[in-house]
Short mmCIF file of C-alpha atoms and ligand atoms in Angstrom, two decimals:
data_model
loop_
_atom_site.label_atom_id
_atom_site.label_comp_id
_atom_site.label_asym_id
_atom_site.label_seq_id
_atom_site.Cartn_x
_atom_site.Cartn_y
_atom_site.Cartn_z
CA UNK A 1 -26.59 55.40 41.94
CA UNK A 2 -23.48 53.31 42.78
CA UNK A 3 -23.06 52.11 46.45
CA UNK A 4 -20.37 52.93 48.74
CA UNK A 5 -17.41 50.99 49.88
CA UNK A 6 -18.90 48.97 52.72
CA UNK A 7 -17.28 45.67 53.27
CA UNK A 8 -14.05 43.67 52.76
CA UNK A 9 -15.55 42.11 49.58
CA UNK A 10 -15.96 45.59 48.18
CA UNK A 11 -12.32 46.25 48.77
CA UNK A 12 -11.26 43.05 46.96
CA UNK A 13 -13.48 44.17 44.03
CA UNK A 14 -11.71 47.57 44.01
CA UNK A 15 -8.33 46.18 44.15
CA UNK A 16 -9.03 43.49 41.46
CA UNK A 17 -10.30 46.16 39.09
CA UNK A 18 -7.44 48.50 39.86
CA UNK A 19 -4.92 45.84 38.79
CA UNK A 20 -7.05 45.08 35.68
CA UNK A 21 -6.58 48.72 34.84
CA UNK A 22 -3.05 49.18 35.78
CA UNK A 23 -1.76 45.93 34.01
CA UNK A 24 -2.91 47.81 30.70
CA UNK A 25 -0.66 50.57 31.48
CA UNK A 26 2.76 50.27 29.67
CA UNK A 27 4.94 51.41 32.65
CA UNK A 28 2.93 50.07 35.49
CA UNK A 29 2.31 46.78 33.64
CA UNK A 30 6.07 46.34 33.13
CA UNK A 31 6.67 46.89 36.86
CA UNK A 32 3.81 44.53 37.99
CA UNK A 33 4.51 41.87 35.38
CA UNK A 34 8.39 41.92 34.77
CA UNK A 35 10.31 44.24 37.30
CA UNK A 36 8.61 43.13 40.56
CA UNK A 37 6.31 40.50 39.38
CA UNK A 38 2.99 40.35 41.47
CA UNK A 39 1.36 36.95 42.34
CA UNK A 40 -2.21 38.44 42.56
CA UNK A 41 -3.62 35.45 44.28
CA UNK A 42 -1.51 36.13 47.42
CA UNK A 43 -1.04 39.92 46.83
CA UNK A 44 -4.62 40.99 46.44
CA UNK A 45 -5.54 39.95 50.11
CA UNK A 46 -2.54 41.72 51.58
CA UNK A 47 -3.41 44.92 49.83
CA UNK A 48 -7.08 44.44 50.84
CA UNK A 49 -5.99 43.96 54.54
CA UNK A 50 -3.99 47.37 54.19
CA UNK A 51 -7.08 49.26 52.73
CA UNK A 52 -9.49 47.60 55.20
CA UNK A 53 -7.35 49.23 57.83
CA UNK A 54 -7.45 52.71 56.18
CA UNK A 55 -11.04 52.77 55.25
CA UNK A 56 -13.09 50.38 57.57
CA UNK A 57 -11.04 50.29 60.69
CA UNK A 58 -9.63 46.82 59.92
CA UNK A 59 -6.57 45.63 61.91
CA UNK A 60 -5.21 42.62 59.87
CA UNK A 61 -2.48 44.45 58.01
CA UNK A 62 0.98 43.95 59.66
CA UNK A 63 3.24 44.92 56.96
CA UNK A 64 5.44 47.92 56.32
CA UNK A 65 4.02 49.48 53.17
CA UNK A 66 6.84 52.07 52.64
CA UNK A 67 9.58 49.42 53.11
CA UNK A 68 7.97 47.39 50.46
CA UNK A 69 8.14 50.32 47.90
CA UNK A 70 11.77 51.15 48.89
CA UNK A 71 12.35 47.57 47.61
CA UNK A 72 10.52 48.30 44.44
CA UNK A 73 12.38 51.62 44.11
CA UNK A 74 15.68 49.80 44.32
CA UNK A 75 14.59 47.70 41.20
CA UNK A 76 13.42 50.75 39.26
CA UNK A 77 13.38 54.20 40.67
CA UNK A 78 9.76 55.39 41.17
CA UNK A 79 9.09 58.80 39.94
CA UNK A 80 6.44 61.46 40.39
CA UNK A 81 5.08 60.35 36.95
CA UNK A 82 4.80 56.71 38.17
CA UNK A 83 2.82 57.79 41.32
CA UNK A 84 0.58 59.97 39.13
CA UNK A 85 -0.15 56.90 36.89
CA UNK A 86 -0.63 54.71 39.90
CA UNK A 87 -3.09 57.32 41.25
CA UNK A 88 -4.92 57.77 37.86
CA UNK A 89 -5.61 53.83 37.77
CA UNK A 90 -6.76 53.96 41.43
CA UNK A 91 -9.18 56.98 40.93
CA UNK A 92 -10.60 55.32 37.81
CA UNK A 93 -11.24 52.04 39.66
CA UNK A 94 -12.92 53.77 42.62
CA UNK A 95 -15.10 55.99 40.24
CA UNK A 96 -16.15 53.01 38.07
CA UNK A 97 -17.48 50.94 41.04
CA UNK A 98 -18.29 53.13 44.04
CA UNK A 99 -19.53 56.52 45.16
CA UNK A 100 -20.07 57.97 48.53
CA UNK A 101 -18.03 59.22 51.65
CA UNK A 102 -15.72 56.06 51.89
CA UNK A 103 -15.09 56.15 48.16
CA UNK A 104 -14.10 59.82 48.29
CA UNK A 105 -11.83 58.76 51.48
CA UNK A 106 -10.37 56.07 49.39
CA UNK A 107 -9.20 58.64 46.72
CA UNK A 108 -8.08 61.15 49.31
CA UNK A 109 -5.98 58.84 51.26
CA UNK A 110 -4.52 57.20 48.12
CA UNK A 111 -3.27 60.57 47.00
CA UNK A 112 -1.70 61.59 50.34
CA UNK A 113 -0.16 58.14 50.67
CA UNK A 114 1.31 58.25 47.14
CA UNK A 115 2.52 61.84 47.79
CA UNK A 116 4.37 60.83 51.04
CA UNK A 117 5.77 57.85 49.30
CA UNK A 118 6.89 59.93 46.30
CA UNK A 119 8.61 62.35 48.62
CA UNK A 120 10.50 59.53 50.43
CA UNK A 121 11.51 57.86 47.14
CA UNK A 122 12.60 61.20 45.68
CA UNK A 123 14.82 61.98 48.75
CA UNK A 124 16.58 58.55 48.31
CA UNK A 125 16.75 58.90 44.38
CA UNK A 126 18.44 62.34 44.52
CA UNK A 127 22.11 62.22 43.63
CA UNK A 128 24.24 63.33 46.46
C1 HEM B 1 4.50 54.15 41.65
C2 HEM B 1 3.54 53.63 42.39
C3 HEM B 1 3.44 52.16 42.92
C4 HEM B 1 4.15 51.13 42.32
C5 HEM B 1 4.93 51.04 41.06
C6 HEM B 1 3.76 50.09 43.37
C7 HEM B 1 4.14 48.81 43.17
C8 HEM B 1 4.08 47.80 44.14
C9 HEM B 1 4.73 46.47 44.12
C10 HEM B 1 5.55 45.96 42.98
C11 HEM B 1 4.42 45.86 45.26
C12 HEM B 1 4.65 44.41 45.68
C13 HEM B 1 6.05 44.40 46.41
C14 HEM B 1 6.48 43.19 46.92
O1 HEM B 1 5.59 42.32 47.50
O2 HEM B 1 7.63 42.90 47.10
C15 HEM B 1 3.46 46.76 45.84
C16 HEM B 1 2.92 46.40 47.12
C17 HEM B 1 2.04 47.13 47.84
N1 HEM B 1 1.61 48.37 47.42
FE1 HEM B 1 2.24 49.57 45.84
N2 HEM B 1 3.08 50.65 44.41
C18 HEM B 1 2.86 51.96 44.14
C19 HEM B 1 2.18 52.78 44.97
C20 HEM B 1 1.24 52.42 46.01
C21 HEM B 1 0.57 53.29 46.90
C22 HEM B 1 0.44 54.75 46.65
C23 HEM B 1 -0.14 52.64 47.77
C24 HEM B 1 -1.07 52.96 48.83
C25 HEM B 1 -1.77 54.04 48.74
C26 HEM B 1 0.30 51.12 47.53
C27 HEM B 1 0.03 50.09 48.25
C28 HEM B 1 0.64 48.85 48.29
C29 HEM B 1 0.41 47.80 49.22
C30 HEM B 1 -0.51 47.83 50.42
C31 HEM B 1 1.19 46.69 49.09
C32 HEM B 1 1.48 45.49 49.81
C33 HEM B 1 2.62 45.61 50.84
C34 HEM B 1 2.88 44.40 51.59
O3 HEM B 1 3.11 43.42 50.96
O4 HEM B 1 3.02 44.52 52.79
N3 HEM B 1 1.30 51.07 46.58
N4 HEM B 1 3.34 47.88 45.32
#
């Protein structure tokens, strides 16, 4: 039986695995390596702070996650397919490493945040 997500270190493991998986995907890999290159060493702790806030009542994240993705969306429009790819990698990483209530919450919250982000990007990307 796998354990549930319980600590900040668990979240770091999850995000590290998520990026290993998503870097293998052609489209996401291109975004993360070429279009808006990530410096994983500094990026992973920021994303971990965000998820600690969502899952473990952490209070360290001070960024604006939607704004960051508007920036990415200006470099390459983010589509429903992109968000589905992103979520597929996230779901795979969670399922590989963890199980339990918080693991389920990690998937559920990721799906809803991805859906809301997609809705906002789609609104911006519609030709008017
Ligand atoms: C199409 C799907 C997505 C793509 C291609 C994507 C790509 C990116 C990129 C390139 C960055 C770095 C931006 C920068 O530092 O300038 C970033 C940051 C981030 N992403 Fe995503 N993302 C996606 C969806 C999501 C979703 C659904 C979530 C949350 C559920 C998320 C959480 C984050 C967080 C927390 C950061 C750090 C924000 C900060 O620096 O304050 N991403 N993303």
